[in-house]
Short mmCIF file of C-alpha atoms in Angstrom, two decimals:
data_model
loop_
_atom_site.label_atom_id
_atom_site.label_comp_id
_atom_site.label_asym_id
_atom_site.label_seq_id
_atom_site.Cartn_x
_atom_site.Cartn_y
_atom_site.Cartn_z
CA UNK A 1 37.86 -12.50 72.92
CA UNK A 2 38.27 -9.69 70.47
CA UNK A 3 39.80 -7.51 73.25
CA UNK A 4 42.23 -10.15 74.21
CA UNK A 5 43.19 -10.58 70.53
CA UNK A 6 43.79 -6.76 70.21
CA UNK A 7 45.86 -6.75 73.36
CA UNK A 8 47.87 -9.70 72.21
CA UNK A 9 48.50 -8.00 68.88
CA UNK A 10 49.63 -4.77 70.61
CA UNK A 11 51.95 -6.72 72.91
CA UNK A 12 53.41 -8.63 70.00
CA UNK A 13 53.92 -5.30 68.16
CA UNK A 14 55.65 -3.84 71.19
CA UNK A 15 57.98 -6.80 71.52
CA UNK A 16 58.89 -6.70 67.80
CA UNK A 17 59.41 -2.96 68.05
CA UNK A 18 61.65 -3.33 71.13
CA UNK A 19 63.74 -6.02 69.35
CA UNK A 20 64.06 -3.94 66.18
CA UNK A 21 64.97 -0.80 68.27
CA UNK A 22 67.67 -2.62 70.20
CA UNK A 23 69.04 -3.84 66.98
CA UNK A 24 69.02 -0.49 65.32
CA UNK A 25 70.49 1.16 68.44
CA UNK A 26 73.27 -1.36 68.62
CA UNK A 27 74.14 -0.81 64.98
CA UNK A 28 74.10 3.09 65.55
CA UNK A 29 76.31 2.85 68.62
CA UNK A 30 78.69 0.56 66.77
CA UNK A 31 78.80 3.02 63.88
CA UNK A 32 79.52 5.85 66.27
CA UNK A 33 82.23 3.92 68.01
CA UNK A 34 83.93 3.23 64.65
CA UNK A 35 83.65 6.89 63.62
CA UNK A 36 85.02 8.04 67.03
CA UNK A 37 87.96 5.64 66.82
CA UNK A 38 88.66 6.88 63.31
CA UNK A 39 88.44 10.52 64.37
CA UNK A 40 90.71 9.83 67.41
CA UNK A 41 93.30 8.19 65.10
CA UNK A 42 93.19 11.15 62.77
CA UNK A 43 93.56 13.66 65.68
CA UNK A 44 96.41 11.64 67.12
CA UNK A 45 98.11 11.61 63.69
CA UNK A 46 97.60 15.29 63.23
CA UNK A 47 99.03 15.96 66.74
CA UNK A 48 102.11 13.91 66.00
CA UNK A 49 102.62 15.80 62.73
CA UNK A 50 102.21 19.14 64.45
CA UNK A 51 104.49 18.11 67.33
CA UNK A 52 107.11 17.13 64.77
CA UNK A 53 106.84 20.50 62.92
CA UNK A 54 106.96 22.45 66.31
CA UNK A 55 109.96 20.44 67.31
CA UNK A 56 111.79 21.27 64.18
CA UNK A 57 110.84 25.02 64.52
CA UNK A 58 112.10 25.14 68.11
CA UNK A 59 115.29 23.50 67.10
CA UNK A 60 115.80 26.03 64.36
CA UNK A 61 115.02 28.94 66.77
CA UNK A 62 117.42 27.45 69.37
CA UNK A 63 120.19 27.25 66.74
CA UNK A 64 119.60 30.83 65.60
CA UNK A 65 119.61 32.11 69.17
CA UNK A 66 122.79 30.20 69.86
CA UNK A 67 124.48 31.62 66.80
CA UNK A 68 123.38 35.14 67.70
CA UNK A 69 124.65 34.81 71.30
CA UNK A 70 127.85 33.41 69.99
CA UNK A 71 128.29 36.30 67.61
CA UNK A 72 127.52 38.91 70.40
CA UNK A 73 129.94 37.15 72.70
CA UNK A 74 132.67 37.17 70.16
CA UNK A 75 132.05 40.90 69.50
CA UNK A 76 132.25 41.62 73.24
CA UNK A 77 135.48 39.63 73.53
CA UNK A 78 136.95 41.58 70.60
CA UNK A 79 135.85 44.92 72.15
CA UNK A 80 137.31 43.98 75.49
CA UNK A 81 140.53 42.79 73.95
CA UNK A 82 140.75 46.11 71.97
CA UNK A 83 140.09 48.09 75.21
CA UNK A 84 142.69 46.08 77.09
CA UNK A 85 145.21 46.70 74.33
CA UNK A 86 144.48 50.47 74.43
CA UNK A 87 144.91 50.58 78.21
CA UNK A 88 148.19 48.66 77.92
CA UNK A 89 149.39 51.14 75.37
CA UNK A 90 148.34 54.00 77.60
CA UNK A 91 150.09 52.48 80.56
CA UNK A 92 153.21 51.95 78.51
CA UNK A 93 153.13 55.60 77.51
CA UNK A 94 152.64 56.77 81.03
CA UNK A 95 155.50 54.52 82.13
CA UNK A 96 157.75 55.98 79.48
CA UNK A 97 156.75 59.54 80.58
CA UNK A 98 157.40 58.80 84.30
CA UNK A 99 160.77 57.37 83.34
CA UNK A 100 161.54 60.58 81.38
CA UNK A 101 160.43 62.71 84.33
CA UNK A 102 162.60 60.63 86.72
CA UNK A 103 165.59 61.20 84.55
CA UNK A 104 164.84 64.99 84.33
CA UNK A 105 164.45 65.15 88.10
CA UNK A 106 167.79 63.42 88.56
CA UNK A 107 169.42 65.96 86.33
CA UNK A 108 167.72 68.81 88.08
CA UNK A 109 168.83 67.43 91.49
CA UNK A 110 172.42 67.33 90.32
CA UNK A 111 172.09 70.95 89.00
CA UNK A 112 170.64 72.01 92.44
CA UNK A 113 173.54 70.39 94.30
CA UNK A 114 175.97 72.26 92.16
CA UNK A 115 174.07 75.56 92.66
CA UNK A 116 173.99 74.87 96.41
CA UNK A 117 177.70 74.47 96.53
CA UNK A 118 178.22 77.71 94.55
CA UNK A 119 175.73 79.53 96.84
CA UNK A 120 177.56 78.36 100.02
CA UNK A 121 180.84 79.48 98.47
CA UNK A 122 179.34 82.91 97.59
CA UNK A 123 177.75 83.26 101.04
CA UNK A 124 180.98 82.56 102.79
CA UNK A 125 182.74 85.12 100.55
CA UNK A 126 179.96 87.69 101.24
CA UNK A 127 180.22 87.12 105.05
CA UNK A 128 183.95 87.68 104.87
CA UNK A 129 183.46 90.85 102.76
CA UNK A 130 180.78 92.15 105.27
CA UNK A 131 183.13 91.63 108.10
CA UNK A 132 185.78 93.63 106.28
CA UNK A 133 183.15 96.39 105.59
CA UNK A 134 182.07 96.43 109.30
CA UNK A 135 185.65 96.89 110.33
CA UNK A 136 186.14 99.73 107.84
CA UNK A 137 182.82 101.37 108.88
CA UNK A 138 183.77 101.17 112.53
CA UNK A 139 187.10 102.83 111.67
CA UNK A 140 185.35 105.55 109.71
CA UNK A 141 182.83 106.19 112.42
CA UNK A 142 185.59 106.58 114.99
CA UNK A 143 187.39 108.99 112.77
CA UNK A 144 184.19 111.03 112.18
CA UNK A 145 183.38 111.15 115.95
CA UNK A 146 186.96 112.30 116.61
CA UNK A 147 186.60 115.03 113.97
CA UNK A 148 183.04 116.17 115.00
CA UNK A 149 183.44 115.76 118.73
CA UNK A 150 179.96 113.81 118.87
CA UNK A 151 179.13 110.19 119.06
CA UNK A 152 177.16 108.58 116.23
CA UNK A 153 174.03 108.25 118.39
CA UNK A 154 174.16 111.98 119.36
CA UNK A 155 174.63 113.08 115.80
CA UNK A 156 171.61 110.95 114.64
CA UNK A 157 169.39 112.36 117.43
CA UNK A 158 170.34 115.92 116.52
CA UNK A 159 169.64 115.26 112.78
CA UNK A 160 166.24 113.68 113.61
CA UNK A 161 165.21 116.67 115.80
CA UNK A 162 166.20 119.09 113.10
CA UNK A 163 164.09 117.18 110.53
CA UNK A 164 161.16 116.97 112.88
CA UNK A 165 161.15 120.71 113.54
CA UNK A 166 161.36 121.47 109.85
CA UNK A 167 158.70 118.94 108.93
CA UNK A 168 156.32 120.25 111.63
CA UNK A 169 156.71 123.85 110.50
CA UNK A 170 155.98 122.92 106.91
CA UNK A 171 152.98 120.82 107.93
CA UNK A 172 151.44 123.66 109.97
CA UNK A 173 151.76 126.00 107.02
CA UNK A 174 150.15 123.52 104.67
CA UNK A 175 147.34 122.83 107.14
CA UNK A 176 146.61 126.53 107.55
CA UNK A 177 146.47 127.03 103.83
CA UNK A 178 144.12 123.93 103.46
CA UNK A 179 141.81 125.10 106.27
CA UNK A 180 141.62 128.67 104.84
CA UNK A 181 140.86 127.38 101.39
CA UNK A 182 138.28 124.92 102.71
CA UNK A 183 136.47 127.62 104.76
CA UNK A 184 136.32 129.85 101.72
CA UNK A 185 135.18 127.10 99.37
CA UNK A 186 132.71 125.63 101.92
CA UNK A 187 131.11 128.99 102.53
CA UNK A 188 130.66 129.64 98.82
CA UNK A 189 129.43 126.13 98.10
CA UNK A 190 127.02 126.22 101.09
CA UNK A 191 125.55 129.57 99.92
CA UNK A 192 125.32 128.25 96.42
CA UNK A 193 123.42 125.06 97.49
CA UNK A 194 121.06 126.94 99.73
CA UNK A 195 120.30 129.51 97.01
CA UNK A 196 119.69 126.80 94.39
CA UNK A 197 117.45 124.86 96.86
CA UNK A 198 115.35 127.99 97.57
CA UNK A 199 115.12 128.98 93.98
CA UNK A 200 114.03 125.45 92.85
CA UNK A 201 111.26 125.26 95.46
CA UNK A 202 108.08 127.30 95.39
CA UNK A 203 106.29 127.60 98.80
CA UNK A 204 103.18 129.32 99.99
CA UNK A 205 103.53 131.76 102.87
CA UNK A 206 100.15 131.39 104.62
CA UNK A 207 99.50 131.91 108.33
CA UNK A 208 97.05 129.73 110.17
CA UNK A 209 94.45 131.68 112.21
CA UNK A 210 91.94 130.62 114.79
CA UNK A 211 88.76 131.69 112.94
CA UNK A 212 86.79 130.04 110.11
CA UNK A 213 84.01 131.73 108.21
CA UNK A 214 80.81 129.80 107.28
CA UNK A 215 79.03 131.38 104.41
CA UNK A 216 75.24 131.23 104.28
CA UNK A 217 72.75 132.15 101.55
CA UNK A 218 70.63 134.51 103.67
CA UNK A 219 70.45 135.81 107.14
CA UNK A 220 67.21 133.71 107.95
CA UNK A 221 69.51 130.72 108.51
CA UNK A 222 71.09 132.47 111.49
CA UNK A 223 67.85 132.28 113.45
CA UNK A 224 67.49 128.51 112.76
CA UNK A 225 71.09 127.97 113.79
CA UNK A 226 70.52 129.80 117.08
CA UNK A 227 67.24 127.92 117.74
CA UNK A 228 64.59 128.62 120.36
CA UNK A 229 66.26 130.37 123.31
CA UNK A 230 69.63 129.50 121.82
CA UNK A 231 69.33 125.77 122.39
CA UNK A 232 70.71 124.82 118.93
CA UNK A 233 73.84 127.00 119.14
CA UNK A 234 74.52 125.82 122.70
CA UNK A 235 74.25 122.20 121.57
CA UNK A 236 76.57 122.84 118.60
CA UNK A 237 79.13 124.50 120.85
CA UNK A 238 78.94 121.68 123.46
CA UNK A 239 79.29 119.01 120.76
CA UNK A 240 82.23 120.60 118.87
CA UNK A 241 83.96 122.77 121.50
CA UNK A 242 83.95 125.68 119.11
CA UNK A 243 82.52 129.12 119.75
CA UNK A 244 79.77 129.96 117.26
CA UNK A 245 79.56 133.70 116.68
CA UNK A 246 76.36 135.01 115.06
CA UNK A 247 76.52 138.73 114.71
CA UNK A 248 75.60 141.39 112.14
CA UNK A 249 78.21 140.17 109.61
CA UNK A 250 76.14 139.66 106.46
CA UNK A 251 75.65 136.05 105.13
CA UNK A 252 78.28 134.62 107.45
CA UNK A 253 78.69 132.75 110.76
CA UNK A 254 82.07 132.90 112.45
CA UNK A 255 83.56 129.73 113.98
CA UNK A 256 86.22 130.61 116.57
CA UNK A 257 88.61 128.05 118.19
CA UNK A 258 92.32 127.34 118.37
CA UNK A 259 91.99 123.64 117.35
CA UNK A 260 91.76 123.42 113.46
CA UNK A 261 90.25 119.86 113.68
CA UNK A 262 87.34 121.08 115.88
CA UNK A 263 86.86 124.14 113.59
CA UNK A 264 86.66 121.86 110.52
CA UNK A 265 84.19 119.47 112.29
CA UNK A 266 82.07 122.40 113.24
CA UNK A 267 82.16 123.89 109.69
CA UNK A 268 81.31 120.62 108.00
CA UNK A 269 78.53 119.74 110.62
CA UNK A 270 77.01 123.17 110.09
CA UNK A 271 77.07 122.81 106.39
CA UNK A 272 75.30 119.42 106.51
CA UNK A 273 72.70 120.76 109.01
CA UNK A 274 71.91 123.80 106.91
CA UNK A 275 71.72 121.65 103.76
CA UNK A 276 69.50 119.05 105.44
CA UNK A 277 67.27 121.76 107.00
CA UNK A 278 66.60 119.77 110.22
CA UNK A 279 68.39 121.67 113.01
CA UNK A 280 67.67 120.57 116.55
CA UNK A 281 69.87 119.27 119.44
CA UNK A 282 69.44 115.57 118.70
CA UNK A 283 70.18 116.00 115.04
CA UNK A 284 73.14 118.14 115.83
CA UNK A 285 74.71 115.48 117.99
CA UNK A 286 74.11 112.88 115.31
CA UNK A 287 75.67 115.00 112.55
CA UNK A 288 78.67 116.01 114.66
CA UNK A 289 79.41 112.27 115.40
CA UNK A 290 79.20 111.43 111.65
CA UNK A 291 81.35 114.44 110.84
CA UNK A 292 84.09 113.29 113.24
CA UNK A 293 84.23 109.91 111.51
CA UNK A 294 84.33 111.73 108.13
CA UNK A 295 87.23 113.92 109.34
CA UNK A 296 89.25 110.79 110.35
CA UNK A 297 88.71 109.35 106.86
CA UNK A 298 89.80 112.71 105.32
CA UNK A 299 92.86 112.72 107.45
CA UNK A 300 93.96 109.39 106.10
CA UNK A 301 93.17 110.53 102.54
CA UNK A 302 95.25 113.66 103.02
CA UNK A 303 98.17 111.61 104.33
CA UNK A 304 98.04 109.20 101.43
CA UNK A 305 97.79 112.04 98.86
CA UNK A 306 100.71 113.83 100.52
CA UNK A 307 103.07 110.77 100.32
CA UNK A 308 101.97 110.06 96.74
CA UNK A 309 102.66 113.72 95.68
CA UNK A 310 106.11 113.53 97.28
CA UNK A 311 106.91 110.11 95.76
CA UNK A 312 107.48 108.54 99.17
CA UNK A 313 106.69 104.78 99.38
CA UNK A 314 106.52 102.15 102.13
CA UNK A 315 105.33 104.46 104.89
CA UNK A 316 103.53 102.77 107.79
CA UNK A 317 99.75 103.39 107.80
CA UNK A 318 99.93 104.97 111.20
CA UNK A 319 102.61 107.36 110.05
CA UNK A 320 100.44 108.17 107.01
CA UNK A 321 97.53 109.02 109.35
CA UNK A 322 99.82 111.25 111.40
CA UNK A 323 101.05 113.03 108.19
CA UNK A 324 97.30 113.66 107.37
CA UNK A 325 96.70 115.05 110.82
CA UNK A 326 99.49 117.59 110.31
CA UNK A 327 97.00 119.40 108.08
CA UNK A 328 95.21 120.39 111.33
CA UNK A 329 98.36 121.33 113.26
CA UNK A 330 100.32 124.52 113.31
CA UNK A 331 103.79 125.58 114.39
CA UNK A 332 104.17 129.26 115.30
CA UNK A 333 101.13 129.93 113.06
CA UNK A 334 102.60 127.96 110.15
CA UNK A 335 100.57 125.02 108.90
CA UNK A 336 102.58 121.94 109.97
CA UNK A 337 101.80 119.83 106.84
CA UNK A 338 102.64 122.68 104.54
CA UNK A 339 105.84 123.29 106.55
CA UNK A 340 106.79 119.55 106.48
CA UNK A 341 106.20 119.28 102.65
CA UNK A 342 108.25 122.44 102.15
CA UNK A 343 111.11 121.01 104.28
CA UNK A 344 110.90 117.64 102.41
CA UNK A 345 111.22 119.33 99.01
CA UNK A 346 114.15 121.54 100.34
CA UNK A 347 115.90 118.45 101.74
CA UNK A 348 115.57 116.43 98.52
CA UNK A 349 116.95 119.24 96.47
CA UNK A 350 119.84 119.99 98.77
CA UNK A 351 120.75 116.31 99.24
CA UNK A 352 120.79 115.88 95.41
CA UNK A 353 123.10 118.88 95.12
CA UNK A 354 125.50 117.39 97.69
CA UNK A 355 125.38 113.94 96.07
CA UNK A 356 123.54 112.35 99.04
CA UNK A 357 120.44 110.05 99.13
CA UNK A 358 117.63 112.45 98.14
CA UNK A 359 114.89 109.93 98.83
CA UNK A 360 115.95 109.37 102.42
CA UNK A 361 116.39 113.11 102.89
CA UNK A 362 112.86 113.85 101.53
CA UNK A 363 111.44 111.13 103.82
CA UNK A 364 113.11 112.56 106.86
CA UNK A 365 112.09 116.08 105.92
CA UNK A 366 108.41 115.05 105.77
CA UNK A 367 108.58 113.23 109.17
CA UNK A 368 110.91 115.65 111.05
CA UNK A 369 108.04 117.30 113.04
CA UNK A 370 105.88 114.15 113.35
CA UNK A 371 106.37 114.36 117.13
CA UNK A 372 104.15 117.42 117.28
CA UNK A 373 101.06 115.44 116.20
CA UNK A 374 100.33 113.11 119.16
CA UNK A 375 98.71 114.71 122.24
CA UNK A 376 100.25 112.20 124.69
CA UNK A 377 103.76 112.43 126.21
CA UNK A 378 103.76 116.33 126.28
CA UNK A 379 106.84 116.33 128.55
CA UNK A 380 109.07 114.87 125.83
CA UNK A 381 110.59 117.24 123.18
CA UNK A 382 108.88 116.78 119.86
CA UNK A 383 112.06 115.73 118.12
CA UNK A 384 112.70 112.82 120.56
CA UNK A 385 109.04 111.75 120.44
CA UNK A 386 109.20 111.82 116.62
CA UNK A 387 112.35 109.79 116.58
CA UNK A 388 110.75 107.17 118.93
CA UNK A 389 107.66 106.96 116.59
CA UNK A 390 109.97 106.56 113.55
CA UNK A 391 111.86 103.77 115.29
CA UNK A 392 108.60 102.12 116.39
CA UNK A 393 107.35 101.94 112.76
CA UNK A 394 110.72 100.62 111.43
CA UNK A 395 111.99 103.67 109.62
CA UNK A 396 115.62 103.78 108.29
CA UNK A 397 118.17 104.61 111.13
CA UNK A 398 119.40 107.62 109.22
CA UNK A 399 115.82 109.02 109.06
CA UNK A 400 115.32 108.34 112.79
CA UNK A 401 118.64 110.12 113.68
CA UNK A 402 117.76 113.06 111.41
CA UNK A 403 114.36 113.47 113.21
CA UNK A 404 115.83 113.23 116.68
CA UNK A 405 118.78 115.51 115.95
CA UNK A 406 117.22 118.41 114.02
CA UNK A 407 117.04 120.46 117.32
CA UNK A 408 120.36 119.04 118.67
CA UNK A 409 118.66 116.94 121.32
CA UNK A 410 120.91 113.99 120.27
CA UNK A 411 124.15 113.69 118.41
CA UNK A 412 124.04 113.75 114.61
CA UNK A 413 125.34 110.53 113.19
CA UNK A 414 123.77 110.63 109.78
CA UNK A 415 124.96 112.71 106.75
CA UNK A 416 121.42 113.95 106.15
CA UNK A 417 120.86 115.20 109.71
CA UNK A 418 122.43 118.61 109.12
CA UNK A 419 120.37 118.92 105.95
CA UNK A 420 117.18 118.47 107.85
CA UNK A 421 118.22 121.02 110.47
CA UNK A 422 119.17 123.54 107.82
CA UNK A 423 116.02 123.11 105.72
CA UNK A 424 113.87 123.31 108.84
CA UNK A 425 115.51 126.66 109.69
CA UNK A 426 115.13 127.89 106.03
CA UNK A 427 111.40 127.10 106.03
CA UNK A 428 110.74 128.71 109.36
CA UNK A 429 112.95 131.74 108.84
CA UNK A 430 111.25 133.01 105.69
CA UNK A 431 109.59 136.41 106.17
CA UNK A 432 105.94 135.90 107.08
CA UNK A 433 106.26 132.18 107.58
CA UNK A 434 105.70 132.12 111.29
CA UNK A 435 104.16 134.26 114.09
CA UNK A 436 105.34 133.81 117.67
CA UNK A 437 102.22 135.44 119.14
CA UNK A 438 99.93 132.85 117.56
CA UNK A 439 102.04 129.97 118.87
CA UNK A 440 102.15 131.31 122.42
CA UNK A 441 98.42 131.93 122.30
CA UNK A 442 97.60 128.38 121.14
CA UNK A 443 100.06 126.93 123.70
CA UNK A 444 98.30 128.81 126.48
CA UNK A 445 94.84 127.47 125.39
CA UNK A 446 96.15 123.94 125.21
CA UNK A 447 97.71 124.19 128.63
CA UNK A 448 94.34 125.54 129.94
CA UNK A 449 92.43 122.52 128.52
CA UNK A 450 95.13 120.07 129.81
CA UNK A 451 94.88 121.47 133.33
CA UNK A 452 91.15 120.86 133.47
CA UNK A 453 91.52 117.35 131.96
CA UNK A 454 93.87 116.36 134.77
CA UNK A 455 90.89 116.06 137.22
CA UNK A 456 89.08 112.67 137.57
CA UNK A 457 85.55 112.54 136.07
CA UNK A 458 86.29 115.21 133.44
CA UNK A 459 85.12 113.98 130.03
CA UNK A 460 85.88 116.92 127.72
CA UNK A 461 87.33 120.49 128.01
CA UNK A 462 86.85 123.35 125.64
CA UNK A 463 88.76 126.79 125.77
CA UNK A 464 86.57 129.30 123.91
CA UNK A 465 86.32 133.07 123.56
CA UNK A 466 90.05 133.42 122.90
CA UNK A 467 90.74 131.71 126.23
CA UNK A 468 88.43 133.91 128.32
CA UNK A 469 86.09 131.04 129.02
CA UNK A 470 86.85 127.36 129.94
CA UNK A 471 83.97 124.83 129.60
CA UNK A 472 84.50 121.53 131.44
CA UNK A 473 82.13 118.66 130.60
CA UNK A 474 82.02 116.07 133.40
CA UNK A 475 80.55 112.52 133.72
CA UNK A 476 77.33 112.74 135.71
CA UNK A 477 77.88 109.23 137.23
CA UNK A 478 81.21 110.22 138.78
CA UNK A 479 80.63 113.98 139.64
CA UNK A 480 77.64 115.21 141.58
CA UNK A 481 76.13 118.75 141.47
CA UNK A 482 78.02 119.72 144.68
CA UNK A 483 81.22 118.17 143.38
CA UNK A 484 80.76 120.19 140.18
CA UNK A 485 80.72 123.45 142.13
CA UNK A 486 83.85 122.44 144.05
CA UNK A 487 85.53 121.37 140.76
CA UNK A 488 84.90 124.79 139.18
CA UNK A 489 86.38 126.56 142.20
CA UNK A 490 89.39 124.25 142.32
CA UNK A 491 90.13 124.68 138.56
CA UNK A 492 89.85 128.42 138.84
CA UNK A 493 92.27 128.47 141.82
CA UNK A 494 94.83 126.31 139.97
CA UNK A 495 94.58 128.61 136.92
CA UNK A 496 95.25 131.62 139.11
CA UNK A 497 98.35 130.04 140.78
CA UNK A 498 99.86 128.13 137.90
CA UNK A 499 99.16 130.13 134.72
CA UNK A 500 99.83 133.62 133.29
CA UNK A 501 96.96 135.12 131.43
CA UNK A 502 95.47 138.54 130.59
CA UNK A 503 92.17 139.62 132.09
CA UNK A 504 89.98 136.91 133.75
CA UNK A 505 88.87 133.34 132.76
CA UNK A 506 85.39 132.09 133.34
CA UNK A 507 85.24 128.38 134.40
CA UNK A 508 81.95 126.60 133.50
CA UNK A 509 81.42 123.03 134.63
CA UNK A 510 78.70 121.29 132.66
CA UNK A 511 77.01 118.21 134.19
CA UNK A 512 74.24 116.73 132.03
CA UNK A 513 71.92 113.78 132.99
CA UNK A 514 69.90 111.98 130.40
CA UNK A 515 67.27 109.35 131.12
CA UNK A 516 66.29 107.27 128.12
CA UNK A 517 63.40 104.82 127.75
CA UNK A 518 61.79 103.18 124.77
CA UNK A 519 58.09 102.68 124.19
CA UNK A 520 57.34 99.37 122.47
#
């Protein structure tokens, strides 16, 4: 019973609480609704006030904009009206000017008509007077012909012939005087220019020979150079093509050969071998190969140094290499590079004295004997070959013509061509500058080597012992031992029939076979 009473109390409390809660909730919702309505009315009122203010502001802005646009439009209208007025004034002025010009043209036209009438009257009067003059002239001519017994045409021809004869006689006399004076002056001026050129150029007078001396510290080195049973000296001669002479000359080994490049290679190789101390055939071949490469580098360096010393620019690298190679060429015993430098300086001086292009003259002087450097095309004159090389490497046409014409193989078309020819003669004609015997000797040795090189299978040829021996190195793969013997006989027969030489020439054909294997 107590539990039921408690439950009943709880239920009664819940019911009372629910009723009170609903009442309180209804009052709260009602209060919130009233507050919301009040707030909404306030917001609506504020919005209406703001809208009214915004409307007034927009109206004010629109009025201001309208007034501004109206003012700008009025200004534009005034400006255009002013511009139109100015243009109207300008048009009126131009119209007045045109009217004035029209009036002036009308007056000028009237004046021209008057002048035309006067001119026609004067022309008619002049024609009438000319007719009268012609009649009088004809009458006078008839009277003169009657008196002289000649017609007018005959008299005119006779007068012309007399004047021609007199003019021809006077012209011949003047031409003779001019030619005589020119010859005398030209001879004096030419001698003066040549003397000044020679005086302003200092040149060495050295003759190239065919022997180089290699100095050594003591004579014990000679034995090492010779080697056991002469194997070292034979290897050195075979590799360089130079005759190595080891005799009683104290502290000196003689290198004999007509080719300066080979002699220099032999000298440098011998110097490196003696300095290194290892002298045997394998080392000799290695050093000679390296020295050949070194010589090529030195040739380029000599060419570059030469063109820099002479102030010549823009020369093709191949021409620079050929200029360096001139150091190891000779012309009638005269060193070719020294001769070319001398001619270049002569040409520059002479061209400057004559008022010509000294730079072009110096360039042509340096390159005038460039055709003597290549070993190919021996059938062409060196002047023509040099001209072809200059044209190939884009040299100036005047330089090319000067090179090709300095021995009169082609016609001289350049002003500097006679200068090159004259300076070449000056350089070669100096006492002691050249020696014909040396040139013929070197030419004979070159022909001897070229004859042997014409055979198939020949690798290298060396003319040694002043041309008394010809060594021919052949390729072992192409030439057998039996063919080597036949080749030696054939070469000796051709030498006998085709060449002129003193004494006898020994022909040695060398055939070497090497078998190489590596142990790994």
